[in-house]
PDB file of C-alpha atoms in Angstrom:
ATOM      1  CA  VAL A   1       0.120  -0.254   0.162  1.00  0.00           C
ATOM      2  CA  LEU A   2       1.549   3.270  -0.324  1.00  0.00           C
ATOM      3  CA  ILE A   3      -0.682   6.373   0.021  1.00  0.00           C
ATOM      4  CA  VAL A   4       0.197   9.528  -1.714  1.00  0.00           C
ATOM      5  CA  ARG A   5      -0.882  13.852  -1.478  1.00  0.00           C
ATOM      6  CA  PRO A   6      -1.356  14.436  -4.389  1.00  0.00           C
ATOM      7  CA  ARG A   7      -0.920  18.089  -4.735  1.00  0.00           C
ATOM      8  CA  THR A   8       2.598  17.755  -3.340  1.00  0.00           C
ATOM      9  CA  GLY A   9       3.693  14.459  -3.324  1.00  0.00           C
ATOM     10  CA  ASP A  10       4.563  13.822   0.263  1.00  0.00           C
ATOM     11  CA  THR A  11       3.266  10.046   1.476  1.00  0.00           C
ATOM     12  CA  ILE A  12       1.133   9.437   3.768  1.00  0.00           C
ATOM     13  CA  TYR A  13       1.135   6.042   4.537  1.00  0.00           C
ATOM     14  CA  SER A  14       3.048   2.732   3.098  1.00  0.00           C
ATOM     15  CA  ARG A  15       3.591  -0.506   3.727  1.00  0.00           C
ATOM     16  CA  HIS A  16       5.177  -2.885   2.003  1.00  0.00           C
ATOM     17  CA  ALA A  17       5.169  -0.235  -1.381  1.00  0.00           C
ATOM     18  CA  ASP A  18       8.449  -1.458  -2.334  1.00  0.00           C
ATOM     19  CA  LYS A  19       7.200  -5.710  -2.775  1.00  0.00           C
ATOM     20  CA  LEU A  20       5.389  -7.189  -5.561  1.00  0.00           C
ATOM     21  CA  PHE A  21       2.066  -8.892  -4.046  1.00  0.00           C
ATOM     22  CA  MET A  22      -0.395 -10.513  -6.711  1.00  0.00           C
ATOM     23  CA  PRO A  23      -3.755  -8.026  -5.972  1.00  0.00           C
ATOM     24  CA  ALA A  24      -6.584 -10.503  -6.230  1.00  0.00           C
ATOM     25  CA  SER A  25      -9.147  -9.735  -6.233  1.00  0.00           C
ATOM     26  CA  ASN A  26      -9.378  -5.967  -5.806  1.00  0.00           C
ATOM     27  CA  MET A  27      -7.942  -5.726  -8.736  1.00  0.00           C
ATOM     28  CA  LYS A  28     -11.688  -6.234 -10.085  1.00  0.00           C
ATOM     29  CA  VAL A  29     -12.375  -2.412  -9.044  1.00  0.00           C
ATOM     30  CA  VAL A  30     -10.235  -1.299 -11.617  1.00  0.00           C
ATOM     31  CA  THR A  31     -11.216  -3.654 -14.274  1.00  0.00           C
ATOM     32  CA  GLY A  32     -15.101  -2.622 -13.688  1.00  0.00           C
ATOM     33  CA  ALA A  33     -14.092   0.698 -13.873  1.00  0.00           C
ATOM     34  CA  THR A  34     -12.135   0.874 -17.115  1.00  0.00           C
ATOM     35  CA  ALA A  35     -15.026  -1.565 -17.636  1.00  0.00           C
ATOM     36  CA  LEU A  36     -16.894   1.834 -17.813  1.00  0.00           C
ATOM     37  CA  ALA A  37     -14.623   4.080 -19.727  1.00  0.00           C
ATOM     38  CA  VAL A  38     -14.204   1.863 -22.486  1.00  0.00           C
ATOM     39  CA  LEU A  39     -16.753  -0.065 -22.956  1.00  0.00           C
ATOM     40  CA  ARG A  40     -19.301   1.807 -21.814  1.00  0.00           C
ATOM     41  CA  PRO A  41     -21.784   0.292 -20.153  1.00  0.00           C
ATOM     42  CA  ASP A  42     -24.786   0.422 -22.341  1.00  0.00           C
ATOM     43  CA  TYR A  43     -22.274  -2.092 -23.893  1.00  0.00           C
ATOM     44  CA  ARG A  44     -23.884  -5.530 -24.380  1.00  0.00           C
ATOM     45  CA  TRP A  45     -22.396  -8.579 -26.044  1.00  0.00           C
ATOM     46  CA  ARG A  46     -23.468 -10.361 -28.986  1.00  0.00           C
ATOM     47  CA  THR A  47     -24.210 -14.386 -29.746  1.00  0.00           C
ATOM     48  CA  ALA A  48     -24.858 -15.182 -33.167  1.00  0.00           C
ATOM     49  CA  VAL A  49     -26.470 -18.587 -34.784  1.00  0.00           C
ATOM     50  CA  ALA A  50     -25.675 -19.600 -38.036  1.00  0.00           C
ATOM     51  CA  ALA A  51     -25.358 -21.817 -40.789  1.00  0.00           C
ATOM     52  CA  PRO A  52     -22.699 -22.449 -43.336  1.00  0.00           C
ATOM     53  CA  ARG A  53     -23.388 -20.229 -46.426  1.00  0.00           C
ATOM     54  CA  GLY A  54     -27.170 -21.779 -48.260  1.00  0.00           C
ATOM     55  CA  ALA A  55     -26.999 -24.842 -45.887  1.00  0.00           C
ATOM     56  CA  PHE A  56     -31.035 -23.532 -44.604  1.00  0.00           C
ATOM     57  CA  ARG A  57     -33.368 -24.463 -46.624  1.00  0.00           C
ATOM     58  CA  ASP A  58     -36.740 -26.084 -46.211  1.00  0.00           C
ATOM     59  CA  GLY A  59     -36.608 -25.799 -42.372  1.00  0.00           C
ATOM     60  CA  VAL A  60     -33.489 -28.414 -42.609  1.00  0.00           C
ATOM     61  CA  VAL A  61     -29.279 -26.623 -42.119  1.00  0.00           C
ATOM     62  CA  ARG A  62     -28.402 -29.615 -43.869  1.00  0.00           C
ATOM     63  CA  GLY A  63     -25.196 -29.158 -41.859  1.00  0.00           C
ATOM     64  CA  ASP A  64     -23.354 -28.121 -38.517  1.00  0.00           C
ATOM     65  CA  LEU A  65     -25.509 -25.242 -36.610  1.00  0.00           C
ATOM     66  CA  HIS A  66     -23.026 -23.257 -35.422  1.00  0.00           C
ATOM     67  CA  VAL A  67     -22.909 -20.524 -32.418  1.00  0.00           C
ATOM     68  CA  VAL A  68     -20.724 -18.044 -31.897  1.00  0.00           C
ATOM     69  CA  GLY A  69     -19.799 -16.070 -29.410  1.00  0.00           C
ATOM     70  CA  SER A  70     -18.196 -12.868 -27.921  1.00  0.00           C
ATOM     71  CA  GLY A  71     -17.934 -13.337 -24.387  1.00  0.00           C
ATOM     72  CA  ASP A  72     -21.553 -13.082 -22.909  1.00  0.00           C
ATOM     73  CA  PRO A  73     -20.951 -13.779 -19.680  1.00  0.00           C
ATOM     74  CA  THR A  74     -24.734 -13.011 -18.082  1.00  0.00           C
ATOM     75  CA  VAL A  75     -25.665 -16.889 -19.581  1.00  0.00           C
ATOM     76  CA  SER A  76     -26.292 -17.966 -15.270  1.00  0.00           C
ATOM     77  CA  ASP A  77     -28.723 -18.924 -13.091  1.00  0.00           C
ATOM     78  CA  ARG A  78     -28.115 -16.144 -10.890  1.00  0.00           C
ATOM     79  CA  MET A  79     -29.046 -13.918 -14.138  1.00  0.00           C
ATOM     80  CA  GLN A  80     -31.315 -15.143 -15.912  1.00  0.00           C
ATOM     81  CA  GLY A  81     -32.646 -17.474 -13.166  1.00  0.00           C
ATOM     82  CA  ASP A  82     -32.238 -19.477 -15.423  1.00  0.00           C
ATOM     83  CA  ALA A  83     -29.325 -20.468 -17.410  1.00  0.00           C
ATOM     84  CA  MET A  84     -30.618 -22.206 -20.026  1.00  0.00           C
ATOM     85  CA  ALA A  85     -33.857 -19.044 -20.258  1.00  0.00           C
ATOM     86  CA  PRO A  86     -31.900 -17.124 -23.247  1.00  0.00           C
ATOM     87  CA  LEU A  87     -30.026 -20.785 -25.475  1.00  0.00           C
ATOM     88  CA  TYR A  88     -34.418 -21.359 -25.166  1.00  0.00           C
ATOM     89  CA  ALA A  89     -35.084 -18.037 -26.665  1.00  0.00           C
ATOM     90  CA  LEU A  90     -33.182 -18.743 -29.184  1.00  0.00           C
ATOM     91  CA  ALA A  91     -34.238 -22.260 -30.521  1.00  0.00           C
ATOM     92  CA  ASP A  92     -37.466 -20.088 -30.468  1.00  0.00           C
ATOM     93  CA  THR A  93     -35.794 -17.811 -32.862  1.00  0.00           C
ATOM     94  CA  LEU A  94     -35.316 -20.541 -34.776  1.00  0.00           C
ATOM     95  CA  ARG A  95     -38.011 -22.146 -34.252  1.00  0.00           C
ATOM     96  CA  ALA A  96     -40.461 -19.200 -35.247  1.00  0.00           C
ATOM     97  CA  ARG A  97     -37.665 -18.771 -38.503  1.00  0.00           C
ATOM     98  CA  GLY A  98     -39.427 -23.258 -39.834  1.00  0.00           C
ATOM     99  CA  LEU A  99     -36.219 -24.373 -38.518  1.00  0.00           C
ATOM    100  CA  ARG A 100     -37.473 -28.178 -37.656  1.00  0.00           C
ATOM    101  CA  ARG A 101     -33.808 -30.453 -38.500  1.00  0.00           C
ATOM    102  CA  VAL A 102     -29.857 -30.183 -38.135  1.00  0.00           C
ATOM    103  CA  THR A 103     -28.238 -32.713 -40.301  1.00  0.00           C
ATOM    104  CA  GLY A 104     -24.708 -31.654 -38.344  1.00  0.00           C
ATOM    105  CA  ASP A 105     -22.880 -30.525 -35.472  1.00  0.00           C
ATOM    106  CA  VAL A 106     -24.101 -28.018 -33.241  1.00  0.00           C
ATOM    107  CA  VAL A 107     -20.687 -26.668 -33.241  1.00  0.00           C
ATOM    108  CA  ALA A 108     -19.294 -24.456 -30.547  1.00  0.00           C
ATOM    109  CA  SER A 109     -16.914 -21.776 -33.075  1.00  0.00           C
ATOM    110  CA  GLY A 110     -14.916 -18.573 -32.896  1.00  0.00           C
ATOM    111  CA  ASP A 111     -11.445 -17.804 -31.491  1.00  0.00           C
ATOM    112  CA  ALA A 112     -12.662 -14.248 -29.201  1.00  0.00           C
ATOM    113  CA  PHE A 113     -10.396 -14.202 -26.836  1.00  0.00           C
ATOM    114  CA  GLY A 114      -8.385 -17.445 -28.338  1.00  0.00           C
ATOM    115  CA  PRO A 115      -7.039 -20.304 -26.690  1.00  0.00           C
ATOM    116  CA  ASP A 116      -6.070 -19.281 -23.389  1.00  0.00           C
ATOM    117  CA  LEU A 117      -9.233 -20.605 -20.832  1.00  0.00           C
ATOM    118  CA  TRP A 118      -7.111 -19.672 -18.113  1.00  0.00           C
ATOM    119  CA  GLY A 119      -6.968 -16.126 -16.653  1.00  0.00           C
ATOM    120  CA  TYR A 120      -2.725 -15.190 -16.349  1.00  0.00           C
ATOM    121  CA  GLY A 121      -1.122 -17.167 -12.943  1.00  0.00           C
ATOM    122  CA  TRP A 122      -4.415 -19.232 -12.513  1.00  0.00           C
ATOM    123  CA  GLY A 123      -3.024 -22.079 -10.491  1.00  0.00           C
ATOM    124  CA  TRP A 124      -3.124 -25.110 -12.142  1.00  0.00           C
ATOM    125  CA  ASP A 125      -4.040 -27.177  -8.973  1.00  0.00           C
ATOM    126  CA  ASP A 126      -7.351 -25.319  -8.928  1.00  0.00           C
ATOM    127  CA  PHE A 127      -9.088 -25.754 -12.166  1.00  0.00           C
ATOM    128  CA  ASP A 128     -11.995 -27.656 -10.629  1.00  0.00           C
ATOM    129  CA  ALA A 129     -12.765 -24.984  -8.422  1.00  0.00           C
ATOM    130  CA  PRO A 130     -15.525 -22.868  -8.612  1.00  0.00           C
ATOM    131  CA  TYR A 131     -13.553 -19.398  -8.458  1.00  0.00           C
ATOM    132  CA  SER A 132     -11.319 -21.547 -11.563  1.00  0.00           C
ATOM    133  CA  ALA A 133     -13.302 -22.595 -13.752  1.00  0.00           C
ATOM    134  CA  ALA A 134     -12.877 -21.941 -17.734  1.00  0.00           C
ATOM    135  CA  VAL A 135     -14.003 -19.086 -19.387  1.00  0.00           C
ATOM    136  CA  SER A 136     -14.603 -19.084 -22.793  1.00  0.00           C
ATOM    137  CA  GLU A 137     -15.858 -16.426 -25.214  1.00  0.00           C
ATOM    138  CA  LEU A 138     -18.912 -18.861 -24.466  1.00  0.00           C
ATOM    139  CA  LEU A 139     -19.266 -19.740 -21.377  1.00  0.00           C
ATOM    140  CA  LEU A 140     -22.133 -21.675 -19.996  1.00  0.00           C
ATOM    141  CA  ASN A 141     -23.906 -20.613 -15.752  1.00  0.00           C
ATOM    142  CA  GLU A 142     -19.991 -18.106 -15.789  1.00  0.00           C
ATOM    143  CA  GLY A 143     -18.267 -22.094 -15.992  1.00  0.00           C
ATOM    144  CA  LEU A 144     -20.318 -24.116 -13.051  1.00  0.00           C
ATOM    145  CA  ALA A 145     -22.127 -26.156 -12.711  1.00  0.00           C
ATOM    146  CA  ARG A 146     -24.520 -27.215  -9.472  1.00  0.00           C
ATOM    147  CA  VAL A 147     -25.529 -31.183  -8.734  1.00  0.00           C
ATOM    148  CA  VAL A 148     -27.198 -32.456  -6.424  1.00  0.00           C
ATOM    149  CA  VAL A 149     -26.783 -36.020  -4.817  1.00  0.00           C
ATOM    150  CA  ARG A 150     -29.943 -37.514  -3.416  1.00  0.00           C
ATOM    151  CA  GLY A 151     -30.216 -40.618  -1.629  1.00  0.00           C
ATOM    152  CA  ALA A 152     -31.849 -43.631  -2.728  1.00  0.00           C
ATOM    153  CA  PRO A 153     -35.366 -44.204  -0.748  1.00  0.00           C
ATOM    154  CA  ARG A 154     -33.483 -47.746   0.229  1.00  0.00           C
ATOM    155  CA  PRO A 155     -29.495 -48.054   1.492  1.00  0.00           C
ATOM    156  CA  GLY A 156     -27.854 -50.669  -1.186  1.00  0.00           C
ATOM    157  CA  ASP A 157     -30.405 -48.168  -4.692  1.00  0.00           C
ATOM    158  CA  PRO A 158     -28.629 -45.168  -6.198  1.00  0.00           C
ATOM    159  CA  PRO A 159     -28.677 -41.987  -6.060  1.00  0.00           C
ATOM    160  CA  GLU A 160     -30.551 -39.343  -7.504  1.00  0.00           C
ATOM    161  CA  VAL A 161     -28.592 -37.118  -9.176  1.00  0.00           C
ATOM    162  CA  LEU A 162     -29.237 -33.476 -10.407  1.00  0.00           C
ATOM    163  CA  VAL A 163     -27.154 -31.330 -12.503  1.00  0.00           C
ATOM    164  CA  ARG A 164     -28.089 -27.231 -13.132  1.00  0.00           C
ATOM    165  CA  PRO A 165     -28.157 -25.871 -15.228  1.00  0.00           C
ATOM    166  CA  THR A 166     -28.599 -29.267 -17.887  1.00  0.00           C
ATOM    167  CA  PRO A 167     -26.940 -32.493 -17.179  1.00  0.00           C
ATOM    168  CA  GLU A 168     -25.270 -32.371 -20.963  1.00  0.00           C
ATOM    169  CA  ALA A 169     -22.935 -29.224 -19.666  1.00  0.00           C
ATOM    170  CA  LEU A 170     -20.516 -31.505 -17.890  1.00  0.00           C
ATOM    171  CA  PRO A 171     -20.241 -35.566 -18.827  1.00  0.00           C
ATOM    172  CA  LEU A 172     -20.259 -37.663 -14.963  1.00  0.00           C
ATOM    173  CA  ASP A 173     -19.467 -40.400 -13.904  1.00  0.00           C
ATOM    174  CA  VAL A 174     -21.243 -41.265 -10.636  1.00  0.00           C
ATOM    175  CA  ALA A 175     -19.706 -44.293  -7.830  1.00  0.00           C
ATOM    176  CA  VAL A 176     -21.723 -43.061  -5.325  1.00  0.00           C
ATOM    177  CA  THR A 177     -24.071 -45.481  -3.290  1.00  0.00           C
ATOM    178  CA  THR A 178     -26.631 -45.085  -0.321  1.00  0.00           C
ATOM    179  CA  ALA A 179     -26.519 -46.630   2.708  1.00  0.00           C
ATOM    180  CA  THR A 180     -28.199 -46.138   6.511  1.00  0.00           C
ATOM    181  CA  PRO A 181     -28.038 -42.744   7.448  1.00  0.00           C
ATOM    182  CA  GLY A 182     -25.004 -43.062  10.285  1.00  0.00           C
ATOM    183  CA  VAL A 183     -22.764 -41.183  12.114  1.00  0.00           C
ATOM    184  CA  VAL A 184     -18.930 -41.991  12.078  1.00  0.00           C
ATOM    185  CA  GLY A 185     -16.729 -39.964  14.242  1.00  0.00           C
ATOM    186  CA  GLN A 186     -17.410 -37.029  16.582  1.00  0.00           C
ATOM    187  CA  GLY A 187     -21.440 -37.090  15.357  1.00  0.00           C
ATOM    188  CA  THR A 188     -20.566 -36.027  11.100  1.00  0.00           C
ATOM    189  CA  THR A 189     -23.375 -37.464   8.709  1.00  0.00           C
ATOM    190  CA  ALA A 190     -22.248 -40.588   6.562  1.00  0.00           C
ATOM    191  CA  THR A 191     -23.454 -38.421   4.056  1.00  0.00           C
ATOM    192  CA  ARG A 192     -20.186 -37.883   1.564  1.00  0.00           C
ATOM    193  CA  VAL A 193     -19.385 -37.263  -1.351  1.00  0.00           C
ATOM    194  CA  THR A 194     -16.051 -36.661  -3.809  1.00  0.00           C
ATOM    195  CA  ALA A 195     -15.726 -35.236  -7.215  1.00  0.00           C
ATOM    196  CA  ARG A 196     -12.497 -35.958  -9.115  1.00  0.00           C
ATOM    197  CA  TRP A 197     -11.215 -34.473 -12.679  1.00  0.00           C
ATOM    198  CA  GLN A 198     -10.131 -37.438 -15.167  1.00  0.00           C
ATOM    199  CA  PRO A 199      -8.329 -36.161 -17.871  1.00  0.00           C
ATOM    200  CA  THR A 200      -8.274 -39.067 -19.590  1.00  0.00           C
ATOM    201  CA  VAL A 201     -11.807 -39.690 -20.566  1.00  0.00           C
ATOM    202  CA  GLU A 202     -12.331 -35.584 -20.088  1.00  0.00           C
ATOM    203  CA  ARG A 203     -15.507 -36.458 -17.349  1.00  0.00           C
ATOM    204  CA  TYR A 204     -15.969 -35.710 -13.196  1.00  0.00           C
ATOM    205  CA  ARG A 205     -16.673 -39.519 -11.574  1.00  0.00           C
ATOM    206  CA  LEU A 206     -18.287 -38.880  -8.175  1.00  0.00           C
ATOM    207  CA  ASP A 207     -16.722 -41.083  -5.481  1.00  0.00           C
ATOM    208  CA  GLY A 208     -18.584 -41.767  -2.374  1.00  0.00           C
ATOM    209  CA  VAL A 209     -22.050 -42.154  -0.084  1.00  0.00           C
ATOM    210  CA  VAL A 210     -25.183 -39.925   1.133  1.00  0.00           C
ATOM    211  CA  SER A 211     -27.263 -41.569   3.323  1.00  0.00           C
ATOM    212  CA  THR A 212     -31.505 -42.078   2.261  1.00  0.00           C
ATOM    213  CA  GLY A 213     -33.405 -39.358   2.990  1.00  0.00           C
ATOM    214  CA  ASP A 214     -30.628 -37.350   2.899  1.00  0.00           C
ATOM    215  CA  SER A 215     -28.285 -34.996   0.145  1.00  0.00           C
ATOM    216  CA  ALA A 216     -25.137 -33.723  -0.916  1.00  0.00           C
ATOM    217  CA  VAL A 217     -24.111 -30.306  -2.739  1.00  0.00           C
ATOM    218  CA  LEU A 218     -21.043 -29.499  -5.380  1.00  0.00           C
ATOM    219  CA  THR A 219     -20.587 -26.893  -7.858  1.00  0.00           C
ATOM    220  CA  LEU A 220     -17.980 -27.982 -10.318  1.00  0.00           C
ATOM    221  CA  ALA A 221     -15.822 -26.003 -12.488  1.00  0.00           C
ATOM    222  CA  ILE A 222     -16.621 -27.037 -16.493  1.00  0.00           C
ATOM    223  CA  ARG A 223     -13.535 -27.551 -17.623  1.00  0.00           C
ATOM    224  CA  ASP A 224     -13.794 -26.756 -21.158  1.00  0.00           C
ATOM    225  CA  PRO A 225     -17.080 -23.831 -21.588  1.00  0.00           C
ATOM    226  CA  ARG A 226     -16.708 -24.429 -25.429  1.00  0.00           C
ATOM    227  CA  ARG A 227     -18.703 -27.598 -25.414  1.00  0.00           C
ATOM    228  CA  ALA A 228     -20.426 -27.859 -22.195  1.00  0.00           C
ATOM    229  CA  TYR A 229     -22.110 -24.083 -24.238  1.00  0.00           C
ATOM    230  CA  ALA A 230     -23.454 -26.523 -27.794  1.00  0.00           C
ATOM    231  CA  ALA A 231     -24.215 -29.191 -25.563  1.00  0.00           C
ATOM    232  CA  ALA A 232     -26.611 -26.809 -23.758  1.00  0.00           C
ATOM    233  CA  PHE A 233     -27.792 -25.280 -26.922  1.00  0.00           C
ATOM    234  CA  ARG A 234     -27.893 -28.720 -28.885  1.00  0.00           C
ATOM    235  CA  ALA A 235     -30.943 -29.899 -25.416  1.00  0.00           C
ATOM    236  CA  ALA A 236     -32.828 -26.485 -26.549  1.00  0.00           C
ATOM    237  CA  LEU A 237     -32.862 -27.012 -29.416  1.00  0.00           C
ATOM    238  CA  ARG A 238     -34.403 -30.353 -28.630  1.00  0.00           C
ATOM    239  CA  ALA A 239     -36.737 -28.893 -26.002  1.00  0.00           C
ATOM    240  CA  ARG A 240     -38.383 -26.965 -28.725  1.00  0.00           C
ATOM    241  CA  GLY A 241     -38.722 -29.932 -31.169  1.00  0.00           C
ATOM    242  CA  VAL A 242     -35.177 -29.268 -32.652  1.00  0.00           C
ATOM    243  CA  ALA A 243     -34.013 -32.963 -33.844  1.00  0.00           C
ATOM    244  CA  VAL A 244     -30.174 -33.112 -34.112  1.00  0.00           C
ATOM    245  CA  GLU A 245     -28.030 -35.485 -36.082  1.00  0.00           C
ATOM    246  CA  GLY A 246     -25.622 -35.420 -34.760  1.00  0.00           C
ATOM    247  CA  ARG A 247     -23.353 -34.254 -31.361  1.00  0.00           C
ATOM    248  CA  SER A 248     -22.014 -31.236 -30.075  1.00  0.00           C
ATOM    249  CA  THR A 249     -18.359 -30.722 -30.328  1.00  0.00           C
ATOM    250  CA  GLU A 250     -16.216 -27.358 -31.049  1.00  0.00           C
ATOM    251  CA  GLY A 251     -15.632 -26.119 -34.121  1.00  0.00           C
ATOM    252  CA  ALA A 252     -11.906 -25.572 -36.280  1.00  0.00           C
ATOM    253  CA  LEU A 253     -13.550 -22.830 -37.337  1.00  0.00           C
ATOM    254  CA  CYS A 254     -11.548 -20.069 -38.259  1.00  0.00           C
ATOM    255  CA  LEU A 255     -13.408 -15.861 -36.891  1.00  0.00           C
ATOM    256  CA  GLY A 256     -11.179 -13.989 -35.296  1.00  0.00           C
ATOM    257  CA  VAL A 257      -7.425 -14.701 -34.228  1.00  0.00           C
ATOM    258  CA  GLY A 258      -5.099 -14.883 -36.354  1.00  0.00           C
ATOM    259  CA  CYS A 259      -8.044 -15.500 -39.022  1.00  0.00           C
ATOM    260  CA  ASP A 260      -7.211 -16.453 -43.165  1.00  0.00           C
ATOM    261  CA  ARG A 261     -10.086 -16.879 -43.681  1.00  0.00           C
ATOM    262  CA  ALA A 262     -13.567 -17.489 -42.749  1.00  0.00           C
ATOM    263  CA  GLU A 263     -15.688 -19.733 -43.213  1.00  0.00           C
ATOM    264  CA  PRO A 264     -19.042 -18.004 -44.864  1.00  0.00           C
ATOM    265  CA  LEU A 265     -21.737 -18.474 -42.352  1.00  0.00           C
ATOM    266  CA  ASP A 266     -25.964 -17.146 -43.252  1.00  0.00           C
ATOM    267  CA  THR A 267     -26.889 -16.324 -39.696  1.00  0.00           C
ATOM    268  CA  LEU A 268     -29.917 -17.574 -38.232  1.00  0.00           C
ATOM    269  CA  ALA A 269     -30.542 -15.846 -34.877  1.00  0.00           C
ATOM    270  CA  MET A 270     -28.844 -13.192 -32.213  1.00  0.00           C
ATOM    271  CA  ARG A 271     -28.825 -12.815 -28.709  1.00  0.00           C
ATOM    272  CA  TRP A 272     -27.456  -9.913 -27.757  1.00  0.00           C
ATOM    273  CA  SER A 273     -26.605  -9.811 -23.125  1.00  0.00           C
ATOM    274  CA  ASP A 274     -27.967  -7.200 -20.721  1.00  0.00           C
ATOM    275  CA  PRO A 275     -26.013  -4.294 -20.575  1.00  0.00           C
ATOM    276  CA  LEU A 276     -22.744  -3.426 -18.911  1.00  0.00           C
ATOM    277  CA  ARG A 277     -24.171  -1.426 -16.164  1.00  0.00           C
ATOM    278  CA  ALA A 278     -26.010  -4.935 -15.213  1.00  0.00           C
ATOM    279  CA  VAL A 279     -23.290  -7.064 -15.940  1.00  0.00           C
ATOM    280  CA  LEU A 280     -21.151  -4.865 -13.118  1.00  0.00           C
ATOM    281  CA  PRO A 281     -22.881  -5.892  -9.733  1.00  0.00           C
ATOM    282  CA  ALA A 282     -22.489  -9.379 -10.740  1.00  0.00           C
ATOM    283  CA  LEU A 283     -18.907  -9.284 -10.965  1.00  0.00           C
ATOM    284  CA  GLU A 284     -18.579  -6.428  -8.313  1.00  0.00           C
ATOM    285  CA  LYS A 285     -20.154  -7.120  -4.310  1.00  0.00           C
ATOM    286  CA  PRO A 286     -18.935 -10.847  -5.085  1.00  0.00           C
ATOM    287  CA  SER A 287     -16.201 -10.967  -6.931  1.00  0.00           C
ATOM    288  CA  GLN A 288     -16.513 -12.889 -10.088  1.00  0.00           C
ATOM    289  CA  ASN A 289     -13.697 -14.270 -11.636  1.00  0.00           C
ATOM    290  CA  GLN A 290     -15.020 -15.398 -14.837  1.00  0.00           C
ATOM    291  CA  ILE A 291     -16.992 -12.385 -15.493  1.00  0.00           C
ATOM    292  CA  ALA A 292     -13.908  -9.855 -14.722  1.00  0.00           C
ATOM    293  CA  GLU A 293     -11.640 -12.043 -16.774  1.00  0.00           C
ATOM    294  CA  VAL A 294     -14.390 -12.073 -19.884  1.00  0.00           C
ATOM    295  CA  VAL A 295     -14.384  -8.348 -19.460  1.00  0.00           C
ATOM    296  CA  PHE A 296     -11.564  -7.676 -19.041  1.00  0.00           C
ATOM    297  CA  ARG A 297     -10.691  -9.529 -22.722  1.00  0.00           C
ATOM    298  CA  THR A 298     -13.670  -7.881 -24.122  1.00  0.00           C
ATOM    299  CA  MET A 299     -11.557  -5.027 -23.542  1.00  0.00           C
ATOM    300  CA  GLY A 300      -8.813  -6.612 -25.807  1.00  0.00           C
ATOM    301  CA  LEU A 301     -11.327  -7.015 -28.633  1.00  0.00           C
ATOM    302  CA  ALA A 302     -13.045  -4.157 -28.064  1.00  0.00           C
ATOM    303  CA  ARG A 303     -10.471  -1.911 -29.523  1.00  0.00           C
ATOM    304  CA  THR A 304      -8.155  -3.945 -30.367  1.00  0.00           C
ATOM    305  CA  GLY A 305      -9.964  -6.807 -33.018  1.00  0.00           C
ATOM    306  CA  VAL A 306      -8.052  -9.001 -30.255  1.00  0.00           C
ATOM    307  CA  GLY A 307      -9.587 -10.668 -26.989  1.00  0.00           C
ATOM    308  CA  LEU A 308      -6.610 -11.456 -25.447  1.00  0.00           C
ATOM    309  CA  PRO A 309      -5.165 -10.817 -22.331  1.00  0.00           C
ATOM    310  CA  ASP A 310      -1.745  -8.970 -23.508  1.00  0.00           C
ATOM    311  CA  THR A 311      -3.802  -7.145 -25.727  1.00  0.00           C
ATOM    312  CA  ALA A 312      -6.595  -6.601 -22.332  1.00  0.00           C
ATOM    313  CA  ARG A 313      -3.691  -5.634 -20.297  1.00  0.00           C
ATOM    314  CA  ARG A 314      -2.470  -2.870 -22.280  1.00  0.00           C
ATOM    315  CA  VAL A 315      -6.121  -1.568 -23.054  1.00  0.00           C
ATOM    316  CA  VAL A 316      -6.395  -0.647 -18.792  1.00  0.00           C
ATOM    317  CA  TYR A 317      -2.878   0.319 -18.783  1.00  0.00           C
ATOM    318  CA  ASP A 318      -3.844   3.468 -21.487  1.00  0.00           C
ATOM    319  CA  GLN A 319      -6.974   4.210 -20.432  1.00  0.00           C
ATOM    320  CA  LEU A 320      -5.122   3.610 -16.216  1.00  0.00           C
ATOM    321  CA  ARG A 321      -2.614   6.542 -18.561  1.00  0.00           C
ATOM    322  CA  ALA A 322      -5.265   8.690 -19.792  1.00  0.00           C
ATOM    323  CA  TRP A 323      -6.960   9.027 -15.956  1.00  0.00           C
ATOM    324  CA  GLY A 324      -2.690  10.079 -15.429  1.00  0.00           C
ATOM    325  CA  VAL A 325      -3.149   7.170 -12.472  1.00  0.00           C
ATOM    326  CA  VAL A 326       0.598   5.086 -14.403  1.00  0.00           C
TER     327      VAL A 326
END
């Protein structure tokens, strides 16, 4: 900490001012302030659903259906009540345009934020933790999934497992059993459920025990946000009566950083997010890391056309310099 009187340069207070520290969550104040100046309070993120040019005919997309994001952080339970609601709305728009079938995959396309899914300096051993969820230009439920494991009525039966915002977003292997209610040690209930990421199969594994009549709740990081978004949108389409013959996947389609060419697409539906002024309370008050990283990278994208951390850092630095802070 270094507090200096601006007019005279006199030091009012100093504590370890000559040492380097990771600034942590107080940097969100800087990110939010500069975003208001760089992006303006009414800034909105755009998400488009598109098909290869000429592929949509007679109610059918003959080929893949692409979802192209720009970092919308508002597709979440906290901000919409149900993170699936915006995806259902996009599916409804496509139905209204006459779409009934997709012969290919639902593809998470574009690379507005580049290949890096985590912020600079984030610890690799924290990637399962909610505060270290991966970030991309397609972000579902702030990168988080809520898992509820409920004990079956009879011991030995498999428990009920509920996943929000949708099971498709979080592949799970469940090895949890239902047990007779009891105690372990000093009054601890028998219910204990753990989650472990399995990198070889790219799925979480749930282990442990849940008592009859009891439940366990876990909040897990979505490790692959692009694929999760595509899977959730595919589920929304099918729920609205649009048949999807293919899978949900990530595309190699080049639309942004480092592209020499882009496949021509026809936009079929579009969503604009809530404005930045509505996003900042969800960022600042709970100190939400994923929204902060999205807003940070968006400043680089908006000013330079490249949504990478390095470009965003330069944009923030230039704004601070304009204010006379640095």
